[in-house]
PDB file of C-alpha atoms in Angstrom:
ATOM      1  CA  UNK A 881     -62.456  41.675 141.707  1.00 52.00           C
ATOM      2  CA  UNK A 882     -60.833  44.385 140.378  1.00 49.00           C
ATOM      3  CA  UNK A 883     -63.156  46.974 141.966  1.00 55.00           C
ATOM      4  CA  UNK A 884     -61.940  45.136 145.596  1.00 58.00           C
ATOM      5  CA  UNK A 885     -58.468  45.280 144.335  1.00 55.00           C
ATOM      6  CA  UNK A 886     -58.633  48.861 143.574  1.00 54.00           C
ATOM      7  CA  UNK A 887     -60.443  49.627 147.183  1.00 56.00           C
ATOM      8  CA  UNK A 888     -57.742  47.895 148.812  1.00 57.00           C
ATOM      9  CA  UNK A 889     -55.139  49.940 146.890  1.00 58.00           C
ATOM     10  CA  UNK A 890     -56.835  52.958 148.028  1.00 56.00           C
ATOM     11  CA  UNK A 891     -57.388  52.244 151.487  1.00 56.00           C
ATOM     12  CA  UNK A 892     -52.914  51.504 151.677  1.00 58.00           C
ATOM     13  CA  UNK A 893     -52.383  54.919 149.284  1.00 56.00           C
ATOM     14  CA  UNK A 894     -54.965  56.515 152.600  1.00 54.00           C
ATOM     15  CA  UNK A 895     -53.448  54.628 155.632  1.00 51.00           C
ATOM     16  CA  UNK A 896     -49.689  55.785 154.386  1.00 51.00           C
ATOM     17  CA  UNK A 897     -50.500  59.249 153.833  1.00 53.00           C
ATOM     18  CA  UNK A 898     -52.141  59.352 157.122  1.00 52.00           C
ATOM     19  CA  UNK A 899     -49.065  57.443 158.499  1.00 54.00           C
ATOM     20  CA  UNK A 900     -46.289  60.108 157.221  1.00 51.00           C
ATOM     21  CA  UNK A 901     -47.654  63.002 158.912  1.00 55.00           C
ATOM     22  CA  UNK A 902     -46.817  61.009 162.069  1.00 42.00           C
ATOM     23  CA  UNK A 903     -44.500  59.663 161.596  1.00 47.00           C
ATOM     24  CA  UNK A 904     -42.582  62.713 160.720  1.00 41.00           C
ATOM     25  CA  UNK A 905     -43.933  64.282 164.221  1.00 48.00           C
ATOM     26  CA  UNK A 906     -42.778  61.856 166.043  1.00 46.00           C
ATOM     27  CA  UNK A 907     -39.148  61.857 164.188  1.00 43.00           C
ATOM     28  CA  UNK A 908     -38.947  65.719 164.757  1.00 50.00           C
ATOM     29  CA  UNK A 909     -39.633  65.293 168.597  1.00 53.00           C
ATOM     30  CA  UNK A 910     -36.878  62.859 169.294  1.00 49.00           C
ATOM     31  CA  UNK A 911     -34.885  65.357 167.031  1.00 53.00           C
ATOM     32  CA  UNK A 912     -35.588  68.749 168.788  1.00 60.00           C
ATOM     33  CA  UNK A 913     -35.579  66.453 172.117  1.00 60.00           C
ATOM     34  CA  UNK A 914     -32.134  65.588 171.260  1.00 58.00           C
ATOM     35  CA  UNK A 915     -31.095  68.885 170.157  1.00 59.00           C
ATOM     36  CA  UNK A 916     -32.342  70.810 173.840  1.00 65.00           C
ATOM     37  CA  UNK A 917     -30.466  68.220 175.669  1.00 68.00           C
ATOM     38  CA  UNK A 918     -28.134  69.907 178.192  1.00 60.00           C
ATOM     39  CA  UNK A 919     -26.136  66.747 178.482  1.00 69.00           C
ATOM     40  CA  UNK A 920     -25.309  66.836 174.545  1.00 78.00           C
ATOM     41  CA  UNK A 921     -24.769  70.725 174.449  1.00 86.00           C
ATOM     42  CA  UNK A 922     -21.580  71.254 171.736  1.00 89.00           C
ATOM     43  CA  UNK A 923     -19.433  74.037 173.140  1.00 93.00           C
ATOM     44  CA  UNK A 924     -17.723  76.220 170.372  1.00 93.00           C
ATOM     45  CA  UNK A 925     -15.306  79.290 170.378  1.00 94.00           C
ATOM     46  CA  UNK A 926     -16.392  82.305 168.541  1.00 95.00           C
ATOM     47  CA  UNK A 927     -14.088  84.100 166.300  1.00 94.00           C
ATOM     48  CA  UNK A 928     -16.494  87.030 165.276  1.00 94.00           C
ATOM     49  CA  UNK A 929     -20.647  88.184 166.136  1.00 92.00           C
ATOM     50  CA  UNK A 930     -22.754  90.597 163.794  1.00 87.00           C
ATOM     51  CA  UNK A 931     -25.615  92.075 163.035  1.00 80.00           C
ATOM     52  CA  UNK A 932     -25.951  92.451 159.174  1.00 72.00           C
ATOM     53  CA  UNK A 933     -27.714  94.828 157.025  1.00 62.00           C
ATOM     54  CA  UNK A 934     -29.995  92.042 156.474  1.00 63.00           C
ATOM     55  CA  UNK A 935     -31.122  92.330 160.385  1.00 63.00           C
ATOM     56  CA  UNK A 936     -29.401  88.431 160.081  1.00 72.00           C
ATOM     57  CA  UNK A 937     -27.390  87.171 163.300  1.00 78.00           C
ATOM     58  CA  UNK A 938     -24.066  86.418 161.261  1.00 83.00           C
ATOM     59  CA  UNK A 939     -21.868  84.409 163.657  1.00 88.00           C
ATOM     60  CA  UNK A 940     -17.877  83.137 162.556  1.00 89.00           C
ATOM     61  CA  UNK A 941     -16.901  79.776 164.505  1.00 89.00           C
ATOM     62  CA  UNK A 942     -13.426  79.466 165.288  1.00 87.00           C
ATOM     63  CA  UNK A 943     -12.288  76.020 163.343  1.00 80.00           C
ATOM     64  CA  UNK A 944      -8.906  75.987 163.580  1.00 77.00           C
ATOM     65  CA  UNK A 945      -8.669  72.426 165.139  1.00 75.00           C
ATOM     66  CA  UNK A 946     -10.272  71.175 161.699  1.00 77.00           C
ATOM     67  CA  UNK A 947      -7.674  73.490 159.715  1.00 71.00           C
ATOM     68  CA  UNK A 948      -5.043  71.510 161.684  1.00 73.00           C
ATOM     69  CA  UNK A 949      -5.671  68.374 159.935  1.00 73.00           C
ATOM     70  CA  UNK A 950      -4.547  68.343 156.072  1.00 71.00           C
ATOM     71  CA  UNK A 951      -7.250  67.760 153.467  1.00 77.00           C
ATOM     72  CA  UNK A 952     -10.294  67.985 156.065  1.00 76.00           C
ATOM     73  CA  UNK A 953     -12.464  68.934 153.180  1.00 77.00           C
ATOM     74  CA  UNK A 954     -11.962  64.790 152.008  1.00 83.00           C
ATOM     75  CA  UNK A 955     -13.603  63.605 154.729  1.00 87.00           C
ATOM     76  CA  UNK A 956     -17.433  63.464 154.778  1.00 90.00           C
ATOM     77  CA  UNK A 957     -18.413  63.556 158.519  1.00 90.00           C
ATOM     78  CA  UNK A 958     -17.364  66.043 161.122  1.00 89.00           C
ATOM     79  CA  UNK A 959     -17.509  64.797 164.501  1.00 90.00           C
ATOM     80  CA  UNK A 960     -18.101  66.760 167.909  1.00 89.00           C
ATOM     81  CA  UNK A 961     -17.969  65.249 171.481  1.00 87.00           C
ATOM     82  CA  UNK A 962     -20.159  66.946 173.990  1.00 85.00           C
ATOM     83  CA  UNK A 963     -18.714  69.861 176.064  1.00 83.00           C
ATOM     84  CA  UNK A 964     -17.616  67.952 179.615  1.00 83.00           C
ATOM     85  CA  UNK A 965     -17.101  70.493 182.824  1.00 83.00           C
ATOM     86  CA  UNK A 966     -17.507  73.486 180.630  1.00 82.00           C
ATOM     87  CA  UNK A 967     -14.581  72.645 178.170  1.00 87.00           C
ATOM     88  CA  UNK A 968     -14.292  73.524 174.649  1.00 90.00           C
ATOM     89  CA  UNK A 969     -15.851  70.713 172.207  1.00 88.00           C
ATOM     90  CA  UNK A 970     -13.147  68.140 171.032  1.00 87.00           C
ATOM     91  CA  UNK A 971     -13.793  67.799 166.797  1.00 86.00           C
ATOM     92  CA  UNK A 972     -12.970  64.848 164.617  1.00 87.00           C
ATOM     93  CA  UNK A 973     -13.061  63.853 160.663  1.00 88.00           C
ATOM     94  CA  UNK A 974     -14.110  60.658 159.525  1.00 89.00           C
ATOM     95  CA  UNK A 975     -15.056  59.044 156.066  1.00 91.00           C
ATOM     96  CA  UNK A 976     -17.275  56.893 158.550  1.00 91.00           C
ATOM     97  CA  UNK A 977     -20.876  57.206 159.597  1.00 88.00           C
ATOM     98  CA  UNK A 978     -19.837  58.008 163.303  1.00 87.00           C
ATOM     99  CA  UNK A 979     -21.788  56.279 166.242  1.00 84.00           C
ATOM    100  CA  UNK A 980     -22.119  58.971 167.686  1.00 85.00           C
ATOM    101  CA  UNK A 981     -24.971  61.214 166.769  1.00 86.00           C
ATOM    102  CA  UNK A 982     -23.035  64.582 167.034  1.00 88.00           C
ATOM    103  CA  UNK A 983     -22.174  65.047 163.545  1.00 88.00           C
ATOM    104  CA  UNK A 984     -22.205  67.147 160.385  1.00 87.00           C
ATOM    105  CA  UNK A 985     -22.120  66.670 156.916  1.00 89.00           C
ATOM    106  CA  UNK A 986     -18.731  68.013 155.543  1.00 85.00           C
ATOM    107  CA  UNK A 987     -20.861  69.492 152.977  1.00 81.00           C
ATOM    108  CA  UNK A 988     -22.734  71.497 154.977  1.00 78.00           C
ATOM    109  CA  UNK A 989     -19.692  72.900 156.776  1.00 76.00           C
ATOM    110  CA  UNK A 990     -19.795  76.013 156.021  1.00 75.00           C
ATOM    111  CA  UNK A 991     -23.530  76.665 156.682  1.00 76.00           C
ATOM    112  CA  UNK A 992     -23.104  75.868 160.480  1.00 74.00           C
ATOM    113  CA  UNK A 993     -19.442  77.760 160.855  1.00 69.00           C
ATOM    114  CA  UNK A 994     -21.025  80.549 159.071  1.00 66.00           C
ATOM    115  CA  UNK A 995     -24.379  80.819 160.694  1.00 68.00           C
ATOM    116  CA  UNK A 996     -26.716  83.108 159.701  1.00 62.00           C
ATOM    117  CA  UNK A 997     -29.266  82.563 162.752  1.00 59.00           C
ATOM    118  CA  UNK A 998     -32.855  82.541 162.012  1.00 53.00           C
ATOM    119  CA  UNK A 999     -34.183  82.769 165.238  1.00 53.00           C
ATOM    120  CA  UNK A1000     -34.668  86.674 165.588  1.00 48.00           C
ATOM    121  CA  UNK A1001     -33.311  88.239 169.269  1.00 55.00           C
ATOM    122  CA  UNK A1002     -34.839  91.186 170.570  1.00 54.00           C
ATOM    123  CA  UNK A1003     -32.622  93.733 169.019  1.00 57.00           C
ATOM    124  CA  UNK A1004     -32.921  93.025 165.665  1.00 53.00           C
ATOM    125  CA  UNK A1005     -35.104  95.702 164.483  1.00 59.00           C
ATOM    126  CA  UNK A1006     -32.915  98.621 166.491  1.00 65.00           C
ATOM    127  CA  UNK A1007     -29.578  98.392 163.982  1.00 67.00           C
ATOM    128  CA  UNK A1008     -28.887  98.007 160.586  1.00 66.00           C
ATOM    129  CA  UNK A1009     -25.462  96.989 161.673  1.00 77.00           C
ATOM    130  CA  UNK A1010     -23.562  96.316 164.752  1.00 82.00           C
ATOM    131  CA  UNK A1011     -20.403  94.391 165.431  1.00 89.00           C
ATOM    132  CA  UNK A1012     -20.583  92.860 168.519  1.00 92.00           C
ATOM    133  CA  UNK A1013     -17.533  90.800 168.666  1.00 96.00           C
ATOM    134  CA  UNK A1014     -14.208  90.366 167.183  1.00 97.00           C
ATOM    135  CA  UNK A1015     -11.630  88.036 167.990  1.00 96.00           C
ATOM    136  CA  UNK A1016      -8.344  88.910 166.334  1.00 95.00           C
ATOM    137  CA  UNK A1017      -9.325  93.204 166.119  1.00 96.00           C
ATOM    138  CA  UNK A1018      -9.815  93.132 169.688  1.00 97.00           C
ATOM    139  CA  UNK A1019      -6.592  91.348 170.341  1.00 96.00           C
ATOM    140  CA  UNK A1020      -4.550  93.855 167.752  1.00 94.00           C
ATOM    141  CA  UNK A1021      -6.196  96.718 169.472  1.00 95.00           C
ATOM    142  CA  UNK A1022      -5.224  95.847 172.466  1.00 95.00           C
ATOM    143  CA  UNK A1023      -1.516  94.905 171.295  1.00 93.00           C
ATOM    144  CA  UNK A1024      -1.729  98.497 169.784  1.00 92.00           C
ATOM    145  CA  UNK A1025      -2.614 100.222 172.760  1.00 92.00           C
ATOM    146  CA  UNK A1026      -5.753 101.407 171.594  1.00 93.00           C
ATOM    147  CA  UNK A1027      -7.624  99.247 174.152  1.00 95.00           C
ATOM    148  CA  UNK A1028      -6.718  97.900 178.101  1.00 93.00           C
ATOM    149  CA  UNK A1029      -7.202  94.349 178.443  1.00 90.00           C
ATOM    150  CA  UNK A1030      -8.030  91.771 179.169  1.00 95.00           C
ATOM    151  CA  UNK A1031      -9.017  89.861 176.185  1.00 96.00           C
ATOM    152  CA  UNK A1032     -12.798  89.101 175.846  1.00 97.00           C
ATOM    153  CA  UNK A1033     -14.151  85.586 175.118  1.00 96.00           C
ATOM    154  CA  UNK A1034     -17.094  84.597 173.121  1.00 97.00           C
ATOM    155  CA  UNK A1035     -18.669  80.552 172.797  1.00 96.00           C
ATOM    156  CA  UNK A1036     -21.933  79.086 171.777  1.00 93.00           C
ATOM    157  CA  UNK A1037     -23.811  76.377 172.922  1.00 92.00           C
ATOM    158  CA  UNK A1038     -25.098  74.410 169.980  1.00 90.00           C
ATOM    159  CA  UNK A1039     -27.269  71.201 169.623  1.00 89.00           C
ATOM    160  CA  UNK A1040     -26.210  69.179 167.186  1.00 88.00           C
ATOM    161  CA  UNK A1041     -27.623  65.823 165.984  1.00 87.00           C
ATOM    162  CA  UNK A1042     -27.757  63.586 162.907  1.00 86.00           C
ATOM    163  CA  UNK A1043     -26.504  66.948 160.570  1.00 86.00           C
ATOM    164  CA  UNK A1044     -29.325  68.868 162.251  1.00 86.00           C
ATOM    165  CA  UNK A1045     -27.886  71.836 164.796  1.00 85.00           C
ATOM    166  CA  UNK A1046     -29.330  74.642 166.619  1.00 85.00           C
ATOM    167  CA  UNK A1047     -27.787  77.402 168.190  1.00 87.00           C
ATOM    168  CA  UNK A1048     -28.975  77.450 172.074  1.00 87.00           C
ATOM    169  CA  UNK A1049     -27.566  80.220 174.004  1.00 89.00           C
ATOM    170  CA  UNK A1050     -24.188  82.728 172.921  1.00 91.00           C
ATOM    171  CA  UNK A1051     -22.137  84.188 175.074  1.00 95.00           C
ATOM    172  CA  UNK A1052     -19.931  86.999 175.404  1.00 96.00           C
ATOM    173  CA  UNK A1053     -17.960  87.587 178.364  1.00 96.00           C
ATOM    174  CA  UNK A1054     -19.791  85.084 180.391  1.00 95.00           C
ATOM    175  CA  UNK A1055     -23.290  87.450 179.346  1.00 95.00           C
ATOM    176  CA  UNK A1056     -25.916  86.420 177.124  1.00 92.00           C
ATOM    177  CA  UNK A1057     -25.860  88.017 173.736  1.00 89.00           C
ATOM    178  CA  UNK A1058     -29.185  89.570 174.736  1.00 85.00           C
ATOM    179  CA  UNK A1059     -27.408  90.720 178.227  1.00 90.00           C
ATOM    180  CA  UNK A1060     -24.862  91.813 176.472  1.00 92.00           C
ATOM    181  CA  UNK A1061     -26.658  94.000 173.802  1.00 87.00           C
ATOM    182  CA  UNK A1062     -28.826  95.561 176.853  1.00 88.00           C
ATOM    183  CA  UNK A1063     -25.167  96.299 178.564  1.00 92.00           C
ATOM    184  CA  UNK A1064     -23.961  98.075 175.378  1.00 90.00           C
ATOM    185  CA  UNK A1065     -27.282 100.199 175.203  1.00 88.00           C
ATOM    186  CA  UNK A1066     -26.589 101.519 178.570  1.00 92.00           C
ATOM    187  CA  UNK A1067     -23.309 102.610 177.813  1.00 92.00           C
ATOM    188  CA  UNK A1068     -21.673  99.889 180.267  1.00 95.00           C
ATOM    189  CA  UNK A1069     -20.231  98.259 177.160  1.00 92.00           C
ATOM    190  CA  UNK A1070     -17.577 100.018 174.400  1.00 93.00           C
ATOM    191  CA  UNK A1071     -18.122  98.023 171.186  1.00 94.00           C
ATOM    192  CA  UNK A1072     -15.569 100.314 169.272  1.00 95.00           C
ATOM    193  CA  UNK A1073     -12.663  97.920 171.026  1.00 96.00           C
ATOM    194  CA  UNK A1074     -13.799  95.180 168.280  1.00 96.00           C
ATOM    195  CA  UNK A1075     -13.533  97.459 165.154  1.00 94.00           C
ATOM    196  CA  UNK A1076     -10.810  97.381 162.967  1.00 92.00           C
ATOM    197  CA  UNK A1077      -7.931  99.763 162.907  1.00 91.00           C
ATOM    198  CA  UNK A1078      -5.419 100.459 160.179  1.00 86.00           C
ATOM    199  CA  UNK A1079      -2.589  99.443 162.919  1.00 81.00           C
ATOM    200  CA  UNK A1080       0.257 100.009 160.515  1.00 79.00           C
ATOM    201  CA  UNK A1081       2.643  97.686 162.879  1.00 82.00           C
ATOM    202  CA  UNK A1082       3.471  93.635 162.203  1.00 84.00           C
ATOM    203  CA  UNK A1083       3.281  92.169 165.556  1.00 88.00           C
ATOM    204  CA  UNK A1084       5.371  89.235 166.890  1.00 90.00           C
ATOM    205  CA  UNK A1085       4.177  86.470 168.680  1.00 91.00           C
ATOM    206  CA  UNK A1086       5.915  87.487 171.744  1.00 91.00           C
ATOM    207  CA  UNK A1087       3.356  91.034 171.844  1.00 91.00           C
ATOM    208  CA  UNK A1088       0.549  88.318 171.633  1.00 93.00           C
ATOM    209  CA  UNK A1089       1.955  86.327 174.305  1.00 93.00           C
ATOM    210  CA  UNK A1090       1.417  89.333 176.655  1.00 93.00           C
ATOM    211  CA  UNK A1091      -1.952  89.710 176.483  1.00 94.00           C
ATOM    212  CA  UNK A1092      -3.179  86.189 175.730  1.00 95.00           C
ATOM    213  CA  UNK A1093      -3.271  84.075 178.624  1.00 94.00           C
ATOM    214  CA  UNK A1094      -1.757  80.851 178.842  1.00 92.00           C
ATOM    215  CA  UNK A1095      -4.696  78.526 179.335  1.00 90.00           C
ATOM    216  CA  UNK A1096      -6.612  80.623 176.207  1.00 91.00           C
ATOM    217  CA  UNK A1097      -3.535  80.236 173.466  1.00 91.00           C
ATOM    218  CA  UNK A1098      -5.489  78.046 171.861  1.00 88.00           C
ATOM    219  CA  UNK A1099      -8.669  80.072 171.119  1.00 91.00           C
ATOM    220  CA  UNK A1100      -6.023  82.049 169.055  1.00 92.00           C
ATOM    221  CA  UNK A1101      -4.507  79.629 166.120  1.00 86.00           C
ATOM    222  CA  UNK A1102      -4.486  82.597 163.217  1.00 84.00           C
ATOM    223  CA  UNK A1103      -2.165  84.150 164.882  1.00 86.00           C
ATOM    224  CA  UNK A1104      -0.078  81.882 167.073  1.00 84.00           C
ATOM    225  CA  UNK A1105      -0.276  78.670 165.252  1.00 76.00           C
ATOM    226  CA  UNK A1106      -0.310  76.159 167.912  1.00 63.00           C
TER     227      UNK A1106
END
């Protein structure tokens, strides 16, 4: 009796290990499935793109509209509605589990607005450094005078579902970041214009106002506030 007992045991302790595999796989289809999904595609502005020393893809997300909102750190879900006709992603706090499947964990905030990519890109392995994008030192440069306009603009497309995300496509002035890169190797690009300058000026928001354009003043929060 006990002998049949233990069989029986066995055979569950078998079937369920065989079972997780699966079921697993099948959980990490409807994930990734989810996560390729044009239709669900997260939009986000770019503040800064680099290459570190590390040969890491080290990308700054501009998250000002979370900033906005006082205490966001107290609320445990960050919510993002797909990009519709090309806009910027809309972003909301809750304390909620949304029903919506585009969320984060507030917890894991900074991991996603700090990305460190880990899918390598083709130029990896050619610099120990490069800056390939700035926000705010291109727009003091060009304030400066160091650097014509106009202003250049940087997003990602990002897949996010159920706290898992993946970075699908970057661009930078409507290029790929691999277009881009190829651009800058054949001189057609000057990546100096995102460096940073000891400008030795305070600039008002008026000298912003004439470079920024109206419909992008609110890509630029650190500096105009709205």
């Amino acid at each position: 009796m006990l002998k049949e007992k233990g069989k029986i045991i066995l055979i569950i302790i078998l079937v369920v290990q065989l079972i997780t595999p699966f079921t697993f796989l099948i959980y990490q289809k409807s994930v990734n499935r989810h996560l390729e999904n044009p239709n669900e595609y997260i939009k986000l502005n770019i503040d800064s793109i680099s290459v570190s020393y590390e040969n890491e893809l080290f990308i700054e997300f501009d998250i000002s509209e979370i900033h906005k909102t006082d205490n966001y750190y107290k609320y445990n879900y960050i919510i993002f509605e797909p990009s519709i006709n090309n806009e910027y992603s809309k972003i909301k706090l809750s304390n909620k589990l949304p029903q919506s499947n585009s969320y984060i964990y507030n917890e894991h905030y900074y991991n996603l607005f700090y990305y460190e990519a880990e899918e390598p890109y083709g130029f990896y392995e050619k610099y120990k450094y490069l800056n390939l994008y700035n926000k705010y030192n291109e727009l003091n440069n060009i304030a400066y005078g160091i650097y014509e306009g106009p202003i250049t603009e940087a997003y990602a497309l990002v897949g996010i579902y159920n706290n898992k995300y993946k970075i699908v496509e970057i661009y930078i002035d409507g290029y790929t970041i691999n277009e881009y890169v190829t651009l800058y190797e054949n001189g057609e690009i000057n990546l100096l214009r995102y460096n940073y300058y000891d400008w030795n000026t305070e600039f008002t928001n008026d000298d912003y106002l004439k470079i920024i354009p109206e419909n992008k003043r609110n890509l630029y929060y650190l500096v105009l506030g709205e």
